[in-house]
PDB file of C-alpha atoms in Angstrom:
ATOM      1  CA  ASN S   1     -77.087 161.471-144.552  1.00  0.00           C
ATOM      2  CA  SER S   2     -76.958 160.062-140.810  1.00  0.00           C
ATOM      3  CA  MET S   3     -80.567 159.407-140.978  1.00  0.00           C
ATOM      4  CA  GLU S   4     -80.540 157.540-143.540  1.00  0.00           C
ATOM      5  CA  LEU S   5     -77.787 155.057-142.192  1.00  0.00           C
ATOM      6  CA  ALA S   6     -79.745 155.170-139.380  1.00  0.00           C
ATOM      7  CA  LYS S   7     -82.680 153.526-140.897  1.00  0.00           C
ATOM      8  CA  ARG S   8     -81.031 151.395-143.225  1.00  0.00           C
ATOM      9  CA  ARG S   9     -79.084 150.267-139.819  1.00  0.00           C
ATOM     10  CA  GLY S  10     -81.655 149.670-137.837  1.00  0.00           C
ATOM     11  CA  ILE S  11     -79.849 152.060-135.361  1.00  0.00           C
ATOM     12  CA  LYS S  12     -82.775 154.562-133.064  1.00  0.00           C
ATOM     13  CA  LEU S  13     -80.810 158.166-133.374  1.00  0.00           C
ATOM     14  CA  LEU S  14     -81.975 160.498-129.853  1.00  0.00           C
ATOM     15  CA  PHE S  15     -81.522 164.301-130.128  1.00  0.00           C
ATOM     16  CA  ASP S  16     -81.430 165.580-126.258  1.00  0.00           C
ATOM     17  CA  ALA S  17     -80.602 169.641-126.339  1.00  0.00           C
ATOM     18  CA  PRO S  18     -82.365 171.918-123.945  1.00  0.00           C
ATOM     19  CA  ASN S  19     -84.113 175.069-125.883  1.00  0.00           C
ATOM     20  CA  ASP S  20     -82.334 177.241-125.172  1.00  0.00           C
ATOM     21  CA  MET S  21     -78.576 176.745-126.366  1.00  0.00           C
ATOM     22  CA  PRO S  22     -75.606 178.809-126.492  1.00  0.00           C
ATOM     23  CA  THR S  23     -74.348 181.118-128.837  1.00  0.00           C
ATOM     24  CA  VAL S  24     -70.724 179.278-130.529  1.00  0.00           C
ATOM     25  CA  SER S  25     -68.945 180.839-133.509  1.00  0.00           C
ATOM     26  CA  VAL S  26     -68.144 178.223-135.348  1.00  0.00           C
ATOM     27  CA  ASP S  27     -67.695 177.088-139.119  1.00  0.00           C
ATOM     28  CA  PRO S  28     -71.155 175.889-139.659  1.00  0.00           C
ATOM     29  CA  GLU S  29     -69.764 173.264-142.191  1.00  0.00           C
ATOM     30  CA  ARG S  30     -66.882 172.475-140.452  1.00  0.00           C
ATOM     31  CA  ILE S  31     -68.649 171.323-137.010  1.00  0.00           C
ATOM     32  CA  GLU S  32     -71.717 169.833-138.692  1.00  0.00           C
ATOM     33  CA  THR S  33     -69.633 168.027-140.455  1.00  0.00           C
ATOM     34  CA  ALA S  34     -67.429 166.481-137.484  1.00  0.00           C
ATOM     35  CA  ILE S  35     -70.788 166.199-135.562  1.00  0.00           C
ATOM     36  CA  ASP S  36     -71.981 163.907-138.681  1.00  0.00           C
ATOM     37  CA  HIS S  37     -68.705 161.763-138.707  1.00  0.00           C
ATOM     38  CA  LEU S  38     -69.360 160.771-135.319  1.00  0.00           C
ATOM     39  CA  ILE S  39     -73.290 160.374-135.382  1.00  0.00           C
ATOM     40  CA  GLU S  40     -72.337 157.973-138.912  1.00  0.00           C
ATOM     41  CA  ASN S  41     -69.175 156.209-136.782  1.00  0.00           C
ATOM     42  CA  ALA S  42     -71.309 155.657-133.680  1.00  0.00           C
ATOM     43  CA  ILE S  43     -74.333 154.081-136.103  1.00  0.00           C
ATOM     44  CA  LYS S  44     -71.542 151.786-138.035  1.00  0.00           C
ATOM     45  CA  PHE S  45     -69.979 150.912-134.801  1.00  0.00           C
ATOM     46  CA  SER S  46     -73.616 149.713-133.299  1.00  0.00           C
ATOM     47  CA  THR S  47     -75.421 146.596-133.483  1.00  0.00           C
ATOM     48  CA  PRO S  48     -78.719 146.444-135.162  1.00  0.00           C
ATOM     49  CA  GLY S  49     -81.957 147.936-132.589  1.00  0.00           C
ATOM     50  CA  ALA S  50     -79.600 149.715-130.602  1.00  0.00           C
ATOM     51  CA  MET S  51     -79.179 153.271-129.780  1.00  0.00           C
ATOM     52  CA  VAL S  52     -77.577 156.004-130.710  1.00  0.00           C
ATOM     53  CA  LYS S  53     -77.807 159.216-128.115  1.00  0.00           C
ATOM     54  CA  VAL S  54     -76.255 162.943-129.651  1.00  0.00           C
ATOM     55  CA  SER S  55     -76.922 165.435-126.576  1.00  0.00           C
ATOM     56  CA  ALA S  56     -75.871 169.421-126.222  1.00  0.00           C
ATOM     57  CA  GLU S  57     -74.733 171.180-123.016  1.00  0.00           C
ATOM     58  CA  VAL S  58     -73.458 173.571-121.451  1.00  0.00           C
ATOM     59  CA  SER S  59     -70.485 171.925-119.499  1.00  0.00           C
ATOM     60  CA  THR S  60     -67.707 173.341-117.781  1.00  0.00           C
ATOM     61  CA  PRO S  61     -64.320 171.623-118.005  1.00  0.00           C
ATOM     62  CA  ASP S  62     -62.598 169.514-115.447  1.00  0.00           C
ATOM     63  CA  ASP S  63     -59.681 171.228-113.753  1.00  0.00           C
ATOM     64  CA  ASP S  64     -57.646 168.828-115.438  1.00  0.00           C
ATOM     65  CA  ALA S  65     -57.913 170.804-118.311  1.00  0.00           C
ATOM     66  CA  SER S  66     -57.413 174.400-116.898  1.00  0.00           C
ATOM     67  CA  GLU S  67     -53.433 175.449-117.544  1.00  0.00           C
ATOM     68  CA  ASP S  68     -51.935 175.204-113.866  1.00  0.00           C
ATOM     69  CA  ASP S  69     -48.870 177.668-113.676  1.00  0.00           C
ATOM     70  CA  GLY S  70     -46.193 174.929-111.757  1.00  0.00           C
ATOM     71  CA  PHE S  71     -47.514 175.925-108.246  1.00  0.00           C
ATOM     72  CA  GLY S  72     -50.442 174.762-108.078  1.00  0.00           C
ATOM     73  CA  PHE S  73     -52.427 177.786-109.269  1.00  0.00           C
ATOM     74  CA  VAL S  74     -54.618 177.502-111.733  1.00  0.00           C
ATOM     75  CA  LEU S  75     -53.689 180.478-113.998  1.00  0.00           C
ATOM     76  CA  MET S  76     -57.143 181.002-115.731  1.00  0.00           C
ATOM     77  CA  ALA S  77     -60.786 179.750-114.116  1.00  0.00           C
ATOM     78  CA  SER S  78     -62.347 177.321-117.471  1.00  0.00           C
ATOM     79  CA  PRO S  79     -65.162 178.249-119.099  1.00  0.00           C
ATOM     80  CA  ASP S  80     -68.153 177.127-120.044  1.00  0.00           C
ATOM     81  CA  MET S  81     -67.760 175.785-122.525  1.00  0.00           C
ATOM     82  CA  LEU S  82     -71.180 174.014-124.924  1.00  0.00           C
ATOM     83  CA  GLU S  83     -70.724 170.278-125.094  1.00  0.00           C
ATOM     84  CA  ILE S  84     -71.570 168.175-127.821  1.00  0.00           C
ATOM     85  CA  SER S  85     -71.135 164.465-126.961  1.00  0.00           C
ATOM     86  CA  VAL S  86     -72.501 161.509-129.838  1.00  0.00           C
ATOM     87  CA  GLU S  87     -72.535 157.829-127.365  1.00  0.00           C
ATOM     88  CA  ASP S  88     -73.038 154.670-128.246  1.00  0.00           C
ATOM     89  CA  TRP S  89     -73.734 151.362-126.618  1.00  0.00           C
ATOM     90  CA  GLY S  90     -71.444 149.291-129.314  1.00  0.00           C
ATOM     91  CA  ILE S  91     -68.005 147.655-129.714  1.00  0.00           C
ATOM     92  CA  GLY S  92     -66.526 150.494-128.055  1.00  0.00           C
ATOM     93  CA  ILE S  93     -62.475 151.605-127.997  1.00  0.00           C
ATOM     94  CA  SER S  94     -60.311 150.197-125.552  1.00  0.00           C
ATOM     95  CA  GLU S  95     -57.691 152.263-123.649  1.00  0.00           C
ATOM     96  CA  HIS S  96     -54.333 151.224-125.874  1.00  0.00           C
ATOM     97  CA  GLU S  97     -56.785 152.192-128.910  1.00  0.00           C
ATOM     98  CA  GLN S  98     -57.778 155.610-127.893  1.00  0.00           C
ATOM     99  CA  ASP S  99     -54.707 156.541-128.268  1.00  0.00           C
ATOM    100  CA  HIS S 100     -54.042 156.246-131.868  1.00  0.00           C
ATOM    101  CA  ILE S 101     -57.963 157.201-133.168  1.00  0.00           C
ATOM    102  CA  PHE S 102     -56.994 160.650-134.117  1.00  0.00           C
ATOM    103  CA  SER S 103     -53.891 159.756-135.829  1.00  0.00           C
ATOM    104  CA  PRO S 104     -54.316 159.933-139.997  1.00  0.00           C
ATOM    105  CA  PHE S 105     -55.214 156.637-141.825  1.00  0.00           C
ATOM    106  CA  SER S 106     -55.401 155.116-138.344  1.00  0.00           C
ATOM    107  CA  GLN S 107     -57.487 151.593-137.927  1.00  0.00           C
ATOM    108  CA  ILE S 108     -58.477 149.984-135.076  1.00  0.00           C
ATOM    109  CA  ASP S 109     -57.178 147.035-136.092  1.00  0.00           C
ATOM    110  CA  ASN S 110     -60.060 144.455-134.816  1.00  0.00           C
ATOM    111  CA  SER S 111     -62.293 142.608-137.130  1.00  0.00           C
ATOM    112  CA  SER S 112     -65.499 144.646-136.683  1.00  0.00           C
ATOM    113  CA  THR S 113     -63.647 147.267-137.701  1.00  0.00           C
ATOM    114  CA  ARG S 114     -62.909 146.292-140.937  1.00  0.00           C
ATOM    115  CA  GLU S 115     -65.773 145.335-142.106  1.00  0.00           C
ATOM    116  CA  GLN S 116     -67.346 148.308-140.968  1.00  0.00           C
ATOM    117  CA  GLY S 117     -64.831 150.106-143.291  1.00  0.00           C
ATOM    118  CA  GLY S 118     -62.220 152.131-141.368  1.00  0.00           C
ATOM    119  CA  ALA S 119     -61.791 155.786-139.565  1.00  0.00           C
ATOM    120  CA  GLY S 120     -59.343 157.094-142.629  1.00  0.00           C
ATOM    121  CA  LEU S 121     -58.987 160.734-141.966  1.00  0.00           C
ATOM    122  CA  GLY S 122     -61.922 160.989-140.176  1.00  0.00           C
ATOM    123  CA  LEU S 123     -61.393 161.231-136.656  1.00  0.00           C
ATOM    124  CA  ALA S 124     -58.009 163.104-137.427  1.00  0.00           C
ATOM    125  CA  VAL S 125     -60.314 166.082-139.363  1.00  0.00           C
ATOM    126  CA  VAL S 126     -62.914 166.587-136.644  1.00  0.00           C
ATOM    127  CA  LYS S 127     -60.218 166.419-133.778  1.00  0.00           C
ATOM    128  CA  HIS S 128     -58.171 169.530-136.442  1.00  0.00           C
ATOM    129  CA  PHE S 129     -62.297 170.526-137.234  1.00  0.00           C
ATOM    130  CA  VAL S 130     -62.317 171.268-133.001  1.00  0.00           C
ATOM    131  CA  GLU S 131     -59.104 172.516-132.064  1.00  0.00           C
ATOM    132  CA  ALA S 132     -59.223 174.900-135.509  1.00  0.00           C
ATOM    133  CA  HIS S 133     -62.536 176.320-133.477  1.00  0.00           C
ATOM    134  CA  GLY S 134     -60.435 176.946-129.682  1.00  0.00           C
ATOM    135  CA  GLY S 135     -62.256 173.197-128.771  1.00  0.00           C
ATOM    136  CA  GLN S 136     -61.313 170.121-127.546  1.00  0.00           C
ATOM    137  CA  VAL S 137     -62.277 166.416-128.487  1.00  0.00           C
ATOM    138  CA  LYS S 138     -62.667 163.858-125.730  1.00  0.00           C
ATOM    139  CA  ILE S 139     -63.978 160.042-125.608  1.00  0.00           C
ATOM    140  CA  ARG S 140     -65.265 157.928-123.253  1.00  0.00           C
ATOM    141  CA  SER S 141     -64.281 154.221-124.170  1.00  0.00           C
ATOM    142  CA  ARG S 142     -64.436 150.978-122.987  1.00  0.00           C
ATOM    143  CA  ALA S 143     -63.962 147.976-125.048  1.00  0.00           C
ATOM    144  CA  GLY S 144     -67.386 145.532-125.282  1.00  0.00           C
ATOM    145  CA  GLU S 145     -69.253 148.960-123.007  1.00  0.00           C
ATOM    146  CA  GLY S 146     -69.441 151.735-126.463  1.00  0.00           C
ATOM    147  CA  SER S 147     -68.495 154.741-126.722  1.00  0.00           C
ATOM    148  CA  ARG S 148     -68.961 158.488-126.053  1.00  0.00           C
ATOM    149  CA  PHE S 149     -67.345 161.524-127.820  1.00  0.00           C
ATOM    150  CA  SER S 150     -67.117 164.800-127.047  1.00  0.00           C
ATOM    151  CA  LEU S 151     -66.929 168.465-129.008  1.00  0.00           C
ATOM    152  CA  TRP S 152     -66.106 170.508-126.491  1.00  0.00           C
ATOM    153  CA  LEU S 153     -66.643 174.643-127.745  1.00  0.00           C
ATOM    154  CA  PRO S 154     -66.163 177.712-127.088  1.00  0.00           C
ATOM    155  CA  MET S 155     -68.967 179.984-125.380  1.00  0.00           C
ATOM    156  CA  VAL S 156     -69.251 183.768-126.613  1.00  0.00           C
ATOM    157  CA  LYS S 157     -70.008 185.707-124.634  1.00  0.00           C
ATOM    158  CA  GLU S 158     -73.400 188.025-124.252  1.00  0.00           C
ATOM    159  CA  ASP S 159     -70.735 191.333-124.681  1.00  0.00           C
ATOM    160  CA  GLU S 160     -68.916 190.127-128.054  1.00  0.00           C
ATOM    161  CA  PHE S 161     -71.889 190.112-130.524  1.00  0.00           C
TER     162      PHE S 161
END
């Protein structure tokens, strides 16, 4: 359990989500597993006394996420998505390593990662679960400065349910 792990490691967990969250159509067990995995990773790679922030908000994907028709016209306006982010201020991940972290059995090759027990299938499974829901996983990280993993899930339009 993430709460127990945080307590054991002296990490403060901060949850930040508005009360009026939009509806998303997901397999709750799989998405909960994905979020838990990201929280546990953030805790593992943070120093005792640090904070891990979990937040949720409605976001519109960047323009580069929309498909271009080859003539510079965007084929479809980006729909709003529910963005769930897990952010830490731990060891971070270099750009080179970010290219590989979602591959099965990939493990960032550095001593602190080895110490914590690596990702194994974890991030590949997170990516698979989210993409199976029509979503995306994004990462923003710099070595030594922490990481922010975001799950982007399509929102259900009001007239769909």
